[in-house]
Coordinates of C-alpha atoms and ligand atoms in Angstrom, one line a residue:
M1 CA -82.6 -112.8 5.2
K2 CA -80.0 -112.0 3.5
F3 CA -76.5 -111.1 5.2
P4 CA -75.8 -107.6 4.6
R5 CA -73.6 -106.4 2.1
V6 CA -72.9 -102.4 2.6
N7 CA -70.3 -100.6 1.9
P8 CA -69.8 -98.4 5.0
T9 CA -68.1 -95.5 3.1
K10 CA -71.1 -94.9 1.2
T11 CA -73.4 -94.8 4.1
K12 CA -74.8 -90.9 5.0
S13 CA -73.2 -91.7 8.7
W14 CA -70.0 -92.1 7.0
S15 CA -69.7 -88.9 5.6
K16 CA -71.1 -87.1 9.2
L17 CA -68.5 -89.2 10.8
L18 CA -65.8 -87.7 8.2
A19 CA -67.6 -84.0 9.1
H20 CA -66.6 -84.9 12.9
K21 CA -63.5 -86.0 12.6
N22 CA -62.3 -82.6 10.7
N23 CA -63.9 -80.7 13.4
I24 CA -62.3 -82.9 16.5
K25 CA -61.7 -81.7 19.7
T26 CA -59.0 -82.7 22.2
L27 CA -60.1 -84.9 24.9
D28 CA -59.2 -82.0 27.0
E29 CA -61.9 -80.1 25.0
F30 CA -64.3 -82.8 25.2
F31 CA -64.1 -82.9 29.1
S32 CA -64.0 -79.5 29.7
K33 CA -67.4 -79.2 28.1
N34 CA -69.1 -81.9 29.9
Q35 CA -68.7 -82.6 33.5
N36 CA -70.2 -85.3 33.5
R37 CA -68.4 -87.2 31.0
Q38 CA -67.4 -90.1 32.5
K39 CA -70.7 -90.7 33.7
S40 CA -72.3 -90.1 29.9
F41 CA -69.5 -92.3 28.3
S42 CA -69.4 -95.5 30.5
I43 CA -71.2 -98.8 30.7
E44 CA -72.0 -100.6 33.6
W45 CA -73.1 -104.2 33.4
N46 CA -73.3 -106.8 35.9
K47 CA -69.5 -107.1 37.2
F48 CA -68.1 -104.7 34.3
F49 CA -67.8 -101.1 34.4
L50 CA -66.8 -99.8 31.0
D51 CA -65.3 -96.2 30.6
F52 CA -65.0 -94.9 27.2
S53 CA -64.8 -91.4 28.3
K54 CA -61.2 -90.8 27.3
T55 CA -62.0 -91.4 23.4
H56 CA -62.7 -89.1 20.8
V57 CA -66.4 -89.3 21.3
D58 CA -69.2 -87.3 22.0
R59 CA -73.4 -87.8 22.1
N60 CA -73.4 -86.6 18.0
I61 CA -70.2 -88.8 17.2
L62 CA -71.6 -92.0 19.4
E63 CA -74.9 -91.0 17.8
D64 CA -73.7 -91.6 14.2
L65 CA -71.3 -94.4 15.1
V66 CA -74.3 -96.1 16.1
A67 CA -76.0 -95.0 13.1
L68 CA -73.5 -96.7 11.1
A69 CA -73.9 -100.0 12.5
E70 CA -77.5 -99.3 12.0
E71 CA -77.2 -98.8 8.2
C72 CA -74.6 -101.4 7.6
G73 CA -77.4 -103.8 8.9
L74 CA -76.2 -105.1 12.4
S75 CA -79.5 -106.0 13.8
H76 CA -80.1 -108.5 11.0
A77 CA -76.6 -109.6 10.8
I78 CA -77.1 -110.4 14.5
D79 CA -80.4 -112.0 13.4
A80 CA -78.7 -114.0 10.9
M81 CA -76.3 -115.4 13.0
F82 CA -78.3 -116.2 16.2
S83 CA -80.8 -117.8 14.1
G84 CA -77.9 -120.3 12.8
K85 CA -78.2 -118.8 9.0
K86 CA -74.7 -119.8 7.2
I87 CA -73.2 -116.3 7.6
N88 CA -69.9 -117.9 7.2
E89 CA -70.6 -117.8 2.8
T90 CA -67.3 -118.3 1.9
E91 CA -66.9 -121.8 3.5
Q92 CA -70.6 -122.3 3.5
R93 CA -71.0 -122.8 7.3
A94 CA -73.1 -121.4 10.1
V95 CA -71.0 -119.9 12.9
M96 CA -72.9 -120.8 16.0
H97 CA -70.2 -120.9 18.6
F98 CA -73.1 -119.3 21.1
A99 CA -74.8 -122.4 20.8
L100 CA -71.9 -124.1 23.4
R101 CA -72.6 -121.8 26.1
S102 CA -76.4 -121.4 25.5
N103 CA -79.2 -122.6 27.9
K104 CA -82.1 -121.9 25.6
S105 CA -84.0 -125.3 24.6
N106 CA -83.9 -124.5 20.8
T107 CA -80.1 -124.9 20.2
T108 CA -80.7 -128.5 19.5
K109 CA -82.7 -127.7 16.9
I110 CA -80.7 -124.6 15.4
T111 CA -77.2 -127.1 15.6
G112 CA -79.1 -130.6 15.0
V113 CA -76.5 -131.6 18.1
D114 CA -77.6 -132.4 21.6
L115 CA -75.2 -130.3 23.1
K116 CA -76.0 -131.1 26.6
K117 CA -74.9 -134.8 26.1
L118 CA -71.8 -133.6 24.5
Q119 CA -71.0 -131.3 27.5
Q120 CA -71.8 -134.2 29.8
K121 CA -69.2 -136.2 27.9
I122 CA -66.6 -133.7 28.7
Y123 CA -67.7 -133.3 32.1
S124 CA -67.8 -137.5 33.1
F125 CA -64.6 -137.5 31.8
S126 CA -62.9 -134.8 33.5
E127 CA -64.4 -136.2 36.6
L128 CA -62.8 -139.6 36.0
I129 CA -59.3 -138.1 35.4
I130 CA -59.4 -135.3 38.5
N131 CA -60.7 -137.9 40.6
G132 CA -58.3 -140.2 39.9
H133 CA -60.9 -142.7 38.8
K134 CA -59.6 -143.1 35.1
K135 CA -55.8 -144.0 35.4
G136 CA -52.6 -144.7 32.9
A137 CA -51.6 -147.7 31.5
S138 CA -49.9 -149.1 34.3
G139 CA -52.5 -148.0 36.9
K140 CA -51.0 -145.1 37.9
R141 CA -53.2 -141.6 38.4
I142 CA -53.1 -138.9 36.2
T143 CA -51.1 -136.1 37.1
D144 CA -50.4 -133.7 33.9
V145 CA -51.8 -133.2 30.5
V146 CA -50.8 -132.0 27.4
N147 CA -52.6 -130.2 24.9
I148 CA -51.8 -131.0 21.5
G149 CA -52.8 -128.3 18.9
I150 CA -52.3 -125.1 17.2
G151 CA -53.7 -121.6 16.7
G152 CA -57.7 -122.0 17.8
S153 CA -57.0 -125.3 19.4
D154 CA -54.4 -124.1 21.7
L155 CA -54.5 -120.5 22.0
G156 CA -57.9 -120.2 24.1
P157 CA -57.3 -123.2 26.4
K158 CA -54.1 -122.1 27.1
M159 CA -55.0 -118.4 27.8
I160 CA -58.3 -119.6 29.9
T161 CA -56.1 -122.3 32.0
K162 CA -53.5 -119.7 32.7
A163 CA -56.3 -117.2 33.4
L164 CA -57.8 -119.4 35.9
S165 CA -54.5 -120.9 37.2
H166 CA -56.1 -119.7 40.6
Y167 CA -59.0 -122.2 40.5
K168 CA -57.1 -125.2 39.0
N169 CA -57.1 -128.6 41.0
N170 CA -54.0 -131.3 41.1
L171 CA -53.4 -131.5 37.2
E172 CA -51.0 -129.9 35.7
I173 CA -51.6 -128.4 32.3
H174 CA -49.1 -128.0 29.3
F175 CA -49.5 -126.9 25.6
I176 CA -47.6 -128.2 22.9
S177 CA -48.4 -126.0 19.5
N178 CA -45.2 -125.3 17.5
I179 CA -43.6 -127.8 15.3
D180 CA -40.3 -126.8 16.8
G181 CA -39.0 -130.2 18.5
D182 CA -36.8 -128.4 21.0
H183 CA -40.0 -127.0 22.5
V184 CA -41.8 -130.5 22.2
F185 CA -38.6 -132.3 24.4
E186 CA -38.4 -129.3 26.7
V187 CA -42.4 -129.9 27.8
L188 CA -41.7 -133.8 27.5
K189 CA -38.5 -134.1 29.5
K190 CA -40.3 -132.8 32.5
L191 CA -43.2 -135.2 32.2
N192 CA -43.8 -138.8 33.5
L193 CA -45.0 -140.7 30.6
E194 CA -47.2 -143.1 32.7
T195 CA -48.9 -140.1 34.6
T196 CA -49.6 -138.2 31.6
L197 CA -52.7 -137.7 29.3
F198 CA -52.3 -136.6 25.6
L199 CA -55.0 -134.4 24.2
V200 CA -54.6 -134.3 20.4
V201 CA -56.9 -131.1 19.4
S202 CA -57.4 -130.4 15.6
K203 CA -60.8 -129.8 14.2
S204 CA -59.4 -130.9 10.8
F205 CA -57.0 -133.5 11.8
T206 CA -54.8 -132.6 9.2
T207 CA -52.6 -129.6 10.7
Q208 CA -49.1 -130.6 9.9
E209 CA -47.7 -129.0 13.4
T210 CA -50.6 -130.8 15.6
L211 CA -49.8 -134.6 13.7
T212 CA -46.2 -133.9 13.7
N213 CA -46.1 -133.3 17.6
A214 CA -48.7 -136.1 18.4
K215 CA -46.8 -138.8 16.2
T216 CA -43.5 -138.1 17.9
V217 CA -45.1 -138.3 21.6
K218 CA -47.0 -141.6 20.6
N219 CA -43.9 -143.4 19.2
W220 CA -42.3 -142.3 22.6
L221 CA -45.2 -144.0 24.5
I222 CA -45.1 -146.9 22.5
S223 CA -41.4 -146.9 23.0
K224 CA -41.9 -146.9 26.7
L225 CA -45.2 -148.2 27.5
G226 CA -46.0 -150.3 24.4
K227 CA -48.8 -149.9 21.8
K228 CA -51.6 -150.7 24.3
A229 CA -50.9 -147.3 26.1
I230 CA -52.4 -145.4 23.7
S231 CA -55.8 -145.8 25.0
D232 CA -55.2 -144.9 28.0
H233 CA -53.1 -141.8 27.3
F234 CA -54.7 -140.5 23.9
V235 CA -57.8 -138.3 23.6
A236 CA -58.4 -136.7 20.6
V237 CA -61.1 -133.9 20.0
S238 CA -62.1 -133.4 16.6
S239 CA -64.3 -132.9 13.5
N240 CA -62.9 -135.4 11.6
P241 CA -63.1 -138.6 13.9
N242 CA -62.0 -141.1 11.0
K243 CA -58.5 -139.1 10.4
A244 CA -57.9 -139.5 14.4
V245 CA -59.0 -143.1 14.2
D246 CA -56.6 -143.6 11.4
F247 CA -53.7 -142.1 13.8
G248 CA -54.5 -144.7 16.3
I249 CA -57.0 -143.0 18.8
E250 CA -59.8 -145.3 20.0
K251 CA -63.4 -144.0 19.0
E252 CA -64.8 -143.7 22.2
N253 CA -61.7 -141.5 23.0
I254 CA -62.9 -139.1 20.3
F255 CA -64.5 -136.0 21.4
P256 CA -66.6 -134.2 18.3
M257 CA -66.4 -130.6 16.8
Y258 CA -68.5 -129.0 14.6
D259 CA -68.0 -127.3 11.5
W260 CA -70.2 -124.6 12.5
V261 CA -67.5 -123.7 15.4
G262 CA -64.4 -122.0 14.4
G263 CA -61.1 -123.1 15.6
R264 CA -60.7 -119.3 17.5
F265 CA -64.1 -119.3 18.9
S266 CA -64.0 -122.9 20.3
L267 CA -62.8 -123.0 23.9
W268 CA -66.4 -123.5 24.5
S269 CA -66.4 -126.7 23.0
A270 CA -64.4 -130.2 23.7
V271 CA -61.4 -128.1 22.8
G272 CA -62.0 -126.7 26.2
L273 CA -61.3 -130.2 27.6
S274 CA -57.8 -129.1 29.0
I275 CA -60.0 -126.4 30.9
S276 CA -62.3 -128.4 32.3
L277 CA -59.4 -130.7 33.4
S278 CA -57.9 -128.0 34.9
I279 CA -60.5 -126.4 36.7
G280 CA -63.3 -129.1 37.0
P281 CA -66.9 -129.3 35.6
N282 CA -68.3 -126.8 38.0
N283 CA -66.0 -123.9 37.2
F284 CA -66.2 -125.0 33.3
E285 CA -70.0 -124.5 33.7
K286 CA -69.4 -121.1 35.1
L287 CA -67.1 -120.1 32.3
L288 CA -70.2 -120.7 30.2
E289 CA -73.0 -119.2 31.8
G290 CA -70.5 -115.9 31.9
A291 CA -70.3 -116.2 28.3
E292 CA -74.0 -116.4 27.7
K293 CA -74.6 -113.7 29.8
M294 CA -72.5 -111.6 27.4
D295 CA -74.7 -113.5 24.7
S296 CA -77.9 -112.1 26.5
H297 CA -76.6 -108.4 26.7
F298 CA -75.2 -108.4 23.4
L299 CA -78.7 -109.6 21.8
S300 CA -80.8 -107.2 24.1
S301 CA -79.1 -104.0 25.0
S302 CA -79.3 -100.8 22.6
F303 CA -76.2 -100.4 20.4
S304 CA -75.1 -97.4 22.4
K305 CA -75.4 -99.4 26.0
N306 CA -73.6 -102.6 24.3
L307 CA -70.2 -103.1 25.2
P308 CA -69.1 -105.1 22.3
V309 CA -70.9 -103.0 19.9
V310 CA -69.7 -99.8 21.5
L311 CA -65.9 -101.3 21.5
A312 CA -66.4 -102.1 18.0
L313 CA -67.7 -98.6 16.9
I314 CA -64.6 -96.9 18.8
T315 CA -62.3 -99.5 17.1
I316 CA -63.8 -98.2 13.6
W317 CA -63.5 -94.8 14.5
Y318 CA -59.8 -94.5 15.4
N319 CA -59.2 -97.4 12.5
N320 CA -61.1 -95.8 9.6
F321 CA -61.3 -91.9 10.7
F322 CA -57.7 -91.6 12.7
D323 CA -55.8 -94.1 10.5
A324 CA -54.9 -96.0 13.5
Q325 CA -53.1 -99.1 12.4
S326 CA -53.3 -100.8 15.6
E327 CA -54.6 -101.2 19.3
A328 CA -52.6 -102.3 22.2
I329 CA -54.4 -104.8 24.8
I330 CA -53.1 -104.1 28.4
P331 CA -54.5 -106.3 31.4
Y332 CA -53.4 -105.6 34.5
S333 CA -53.2 -108.8 35.8
E334 CA -50.2 -111.7 35.4
Y335 CA -53.5 -113.9 34.8
L336 CA -54.1 -112.8 31.5
S337 CA -50.9 -112.8 30.2
D338 CA -51.9 -114.7 27.3
L339 CA -54.7 -112.6 26.7
P340 CA -53.0 -110.3 23.8
S341 CA -51.9 -112.9 21.6
Y342 CA -55.3 -114.8 22.3
L343 CA -56.7 -112.0 21.0
Q344 CA -54.3 -111.8 18.0
Q345 CA -55.3 -114.9 16.2
S346 CA -59.3 -114.2 16.9
I347 CA -59.1 -110.6 15.7
M348 CA -56.5 -110.6 13.0
E349 CA -57.5 -113.8 11.4
S350 CA -61.0 -112.8 11.8
N351 CA -60.8 -109.4 10.4
G352 CA -57.8 -109.1 8.2
K353 CA -59.4 -109.5 4.9
S354 CA -59.5 -106.9 1.8
I355 CA -62.3 -108.4 0.2
D356 CA -66.1 -107.3 0.6
R357 CA -68.9 -109.4 0.8
N358 CA -69.6 -108.2 -2.8
G359 CA -66.1 -110.1 -4.0
A360 CA -64.6 -106.5 -4.6
E361 CA -61.4 -104.9 -3.1
V362 CA -62.5 -102.8 -0.4
Q363 CA -60.8 -99.1 -0.5
Y364 CA -60.6 -98.5 3.3
Q365 CA -59.1 -100.2 5.8
T366 CA -60.4 -103.3 7.6
G367 CA -58.6 -105.3 10.3
N368 CA -56.6 -103.6 12.9
I369 CA -53.3 -104.8 14.4
V370 CA -53.6 -106.3 17.7
W371 CA -50.7 -106.5 20.6
G372 CA -50.0 -105.9 24.2
Q373 CA -48.7 -107.0 27.4
T374 CA -49.9 -107.3 31.2
G375 CA -49.5 -103.8 32.8
T376 CA -47.2 -102.9 34.6
N377 CA -44.2 -104.9 32.8
S378 CA -45.6 -103.3 29.2
Q379 CA -45.1 -99.4 31.3
H380 CA -41.1 -100.7 31.6
A381 CA -41.1 -102.1 27.9
F382 CA -42.9 -100.4 25.1
F383 CA -45.2 -97.6 27.0
Q384 CA -42.5 -94.8 26.1
L385 CA -43.7 -95.2 22.7
L386 CA -47.5 -94.5 23.4
H387 CA -46.9 -91.3 25.3
Q388 CA -44.2 -90.0 23.2
G389 CA -43.9 -91.8 19.9
T390 CA -45.4 -90.6 16.5
K391 CA -48.0 -93.1 16.1
I392 CA -52.1 -93.2 17.7
I393 CA -52.6 -96.1 19.4
P394 CA -55.6 -96.7 21.3
C395 CA -55.4 -98.9 24.7
H396 CA -57.6 -101.1 26.2
F397 CA -57.0 -101.4 29.4
I398 CA -58.6 -103.9 31.6
G399 CA -58.4 -104.3 35.4
Y400 CA -59.8 -106.0 38.3
K401 CA -61.5 -104.6 41.4
H402 CA -60.4 -107.2 43.6
S403 CA -57.1 -109.8 43.5
L404 CA -57.3 -112.9 44.0
H405 CA -54.5 -113.2 46.8
E406 CA -56.2 -110.2 48.7
N407 CA -53.0 -108.6 49.1
K408 CA -54.1 -104.8 49.4
E409 CA -50.8 -103.4 49.2
H410 CA -49.6 -105.1 45.9
H411 CA -53.4 -104.5 44.5
D412 CA -53.4 -100.6 45.3
K413 CA -50.2 -100.5 43.8
L414 CA -50.8 -102.5 40.7
M415 CA -54.5 -100.6 40.2
A416 CA -52.8 -97.0 40.7
N417 CA -50.8 -97.7 37.9
F418 CA -53.6 -98.7 36.0
F419 CA -55.5 -95.6 36.4
A420 CA -52.3 -93.3 36.4
Q421 CA -51.7 -94.7 32.7
T422 CA -55.0 -93.7 31.4
E423 CA -54.6 -90.3 33.0
A424 CA -51.2 -89.6 31.6
L425 CA -52.1 -90.5 28.3
M426 CA -54.8 -88.6 28.1
K427 CA -53.6 -85.4 30.0
G428 CA -49.9 -85.3 29.1
K429 CA -47.5 -82.8 30.3
S430 CA -47.7 -79.3 28.9
R431 CA -44.3 -77.4 28.7
P432 CA -45.2 -74.5 31.1
Q433 CA -46.0 -77.5 33.8
V434 CA -42.1 -79.1 32.6
E435 CA -41.0 -75.8 33.2
K436 CA -42.3 -75.0 36.3
E437 CA -40.9 -78.7 37.8
L438 CA -37.4 -78.1 36.3
I439 CA -37.1 -74.5 37.3
E440 CA -38.1 -76.3 41.2
Q441 CA -35.5 -78.5 40.7
G442 CA -32.8 -75.6 40.2
L443 CA -31.8 -76.0 36.4
S444 CA -30.7 -73.1 34.7
S445 CA -32.8 -71.4 32.1
D446 CA -30.3 -72.8 29.5
E447 CA -30.8 -76.0 30.9
I448 CA -34.4 -75.8 31.1
K449 CA -34.7 -74.3 27.0
K450 CA -32.5 -77.7 26.2
I451 CA -34.5 -80.3 27.9
I452 CA -37.9 -79.0 27.9
P453 CA -39.2 -80.4 24.2
Y454 CA -37.7 -83.9 25.5
K455 CA -39.6 -83.8 28.8
E456 CA -43.3 -82.6 27.0
F457 CA -45.9 -85.2 26.9
K458 CA -48.6 -84.4 24.7
G459 CA -51.2 -86.4 25.7
D460 CA -54.8 -86.8 23.8
K461 CA -54.3 -90.2 23.6
P462 CA -57.4 -92.4 23.9
S463 CA -57.8 -95.5 25.9
T464 CA -60.8 -97.4 26.9
T465 CA -60.6 -98.6 30.9
L466 CA -62.6 -101.8 31.6
L467 CA -63.1 -102.4 35.6
I468 CA -64.3 -106.1 36.2
D469 CA -65.2 -107.1 39.9
K470 CA -62.5 -110.0 40.2
L471 CA -61.3 -112.7 37.6
T472 CA -63.7 -115.3 37.9
P473 CA -64.6 -118.1 35.7
E474 CA -67.6 -116.6 35.1
T475 CA -66.0 -113.0 34.0
I476 CA -63.5 -114.4 32.1
G477 CA -66.1 -115.9 30.3
S478 CA -68.1 -112.6 29.5
L479 CA -64.9 -111.2 28.8
I480 CA -63.7 -113.5 25.9
A481 CA -67.6 -113.6 24.7
M482 CA -67.5 -109.5 24.4
Y483 CA -64.3 -109.6 22.4
E484 CA -65.9 -112.2 19.9
H485 CA -68.9 -110.3 19.5
K486 CA -66.5 -107.1 19.1
I487 CA -65.0 -108.9 16.1
F488 CA -68.5 -109.9 14.8
V489 CA -69.6 -106.2 14.8
E490 CA -66.3 -104.9 13.2
G491 CA -66.5 -107.4 10.4
V492 CA -70.3 -106.6 9.9
I493 CA -69.8 -102.8 9.5
W494 CA -66.5 -103.4 7.2
N495 CA -68.4 -105.9 5.0
I496 CA -66.0 -108.7 5.1
F497 CA -66.3 -112.4 6.1
S498 CA -65.0 -112.8 9.3
F499 CA -65.2 -116.3 9.6
D500 CA -62.9 -118.1 7.0
Q501 CA -59.3 -117.7 7.2
Y502 CA -57.6 -118.5 3.6
G503 CA -54.6 -116.1 4.3
V504 CA -53.2 -118.9 6.2
E505 CA -53.1 -121.3 3.6
L506 CA -50.5 -120.3 0.5
G507 CA -47.9 -120.4 3.4
K508 CA -48.5 -123.9 4.4
E509 CA -48.8 -125.1 0.5
L510 CA -45.6 -123.5 0.0
A511 CA -43.6 -125.1 3.0
N512 CA -45.1 -128.6 2.1
N513 CA -42.9 -128.2 -1.2
I514 CA -39.9 -127.0 0.5
L515 CA -40.2 -129.7 2.7
K516 CA -39.9 -132.3 0.0
N517 CA -37.3 -130.2 -1.5
L518 CA -35.2 -130.6 1.7
K519 CA -35.8 -134.4 1.7
T520 CA -33.6 -134.4 -1.5
S521 CA -29.9 -133.7 -2.1
S522 CA -30.5 -130.9 -5.0
T523 CA -31.4 -127.2 -4.6
K524 CA -34.2 -126.2 -6.9
Q525 CA -32.4 -123.7 -9.5
G526 CA -34.1 -120.6 -9.3
S527 CA -36.2 -120.6 -6.6
L528 CA -36.5 -117.4 -4.7
N529 CA -34.8 -119.2 -1.5
E530 CA -31.9 -121.2 -3.5
E531 CA -29.0 -119.5 -1.2
L532 CA -30.8 -119.8 1.8
L533 CA -31.3 -123.7 1.4
K534 CA -28.0 -124.2 -0.3
R535 CA -26.8 -123.1 3.1
Y536 CA -28.9 -124.8 5.3
K537 CA -28.4 -128.1 3.9
S538 CA -24.4 -128.1 3.7
Ligands
F6P1 O1 -54.1 -121.4 11.2 C1 -55.1 -121.4 10.6 C2 -56.2 -122.5 11.5 O2 -56.9 -123.1 10.6 C3 -56.8 -121.7 12.5 O3 -58.1 -121.4 12.1 C4 -57.0 -123.3 13.3 O4 -57.6 -122.8 14.7 C5 -55.6 -123.7 13.4 O5 -55.0 -123.6 12.1 C6 -55.4 -125.1 14.0 O6 -56.4 -126.2 12.9 P1 -56.9 -127.5 13.3 O7 -57.8 -127.2 14.6 O8 -57.6 -128.1 12.3 O9 -55.6 -128.1 13.6

């Protein structure tokens, strides 16, 4: 079965959707036409309730969006991924991160790896460290763990350990990703080497940032505790174990990674070792279970009732038919403060492509820009632009029914804002409403005339609202798997390859050349950065 290669703009449903867009109603009109709109345009699944009634979608539009997915071969694409076909054709690799959380018996057959054995290695190691049975070189209990990695080898574990900090144990987890030495030293200065474990996480084990940071830490460790201490303080996670051994890490301290897991989809693998150390194996298992539940939902639900599919279709609807350039992710939980930056990598590295699966340049918009911050902080930062700016920015609101510390007063206030913002974006505030308020405040008619345009909110701004029961290892597992599948669906429909990342290579090559130049006293004549380099070197 060949991975589909359909130009979405040449499908029947695309033309129908264009026609819908030309006659589009406002959200208010959609609501007044259908009193049951919230019931009709929502999906209830497990501990999730997705309300997408505040998007410019009605029955016919949804039907045509679903038809677009079908015409683009989404069912075939899903089968191809879940049966282990090499759908990452540009790198000739399968895409099987779902297998890492699967309890199905056929995963060993598909992946060729005994994943249960790998999980056991992660769990046993985590328990030894958590319980203090495996100690540092000088016999002291490990208290701190530092994950050294970047991109997918950093963002997922960092986001999840923060999201699940309520469930954490005695270990403190730190992250070093940037090659910025100032940051490295800021992290290290707080740590006691004798009680710190370093995880060097790099799928390729060639990444400049990770290797430079790991080398700095290794040299520091050797200078304080001697070379022998490396075996008690350094662990690697990599699909390139030879390089890890060359670096000085002992073979038994290396956890494997596989070429069929993309870096940005790897938190379920040994890349998630810091997560397992932070919340313990039982909670890590629940994280995997939650993700697997979402996999089953994705595989078995009809497209119109399928969370990742519907969310992907809404993104495509706004991206390709309303020219929306970006989407905002607004979680109403400080625990999820790293979710937007995690999704930036997974979404933008996956779908920021302009060549289709036939090798031709696409003639339509693909990957959207993703950004965001937690509510209510973001309300006091960028919501002005969302409400009264000139751009259309669909927002994803994520909130929880229950808080973790059960402070009802805080949670009610937080969630009142959560619901209010979706309403304000959609309903806006009309001129007559503003006028009435200003009259009540006693303003003169001249003053009212002057100020009224500035106080009007046009409304009709789309948003989706995801209400989840509670932030638990299981629900965050489901949430992340939902976004992973959403990315996949979008890539299938845009007819691009979502699983390579050649776009990040050029900058790395140039940086290496410039680095060579920085080590010499001469400044290369005619270089684009000649004047800047002169000043940097002087
Ligand atoms: O930024 C490019 C990238 O290849 C990401 O896809 C990846 O997550 C990151 O670098 C880190 O790569 P590695 O795990 O090989 O060090």
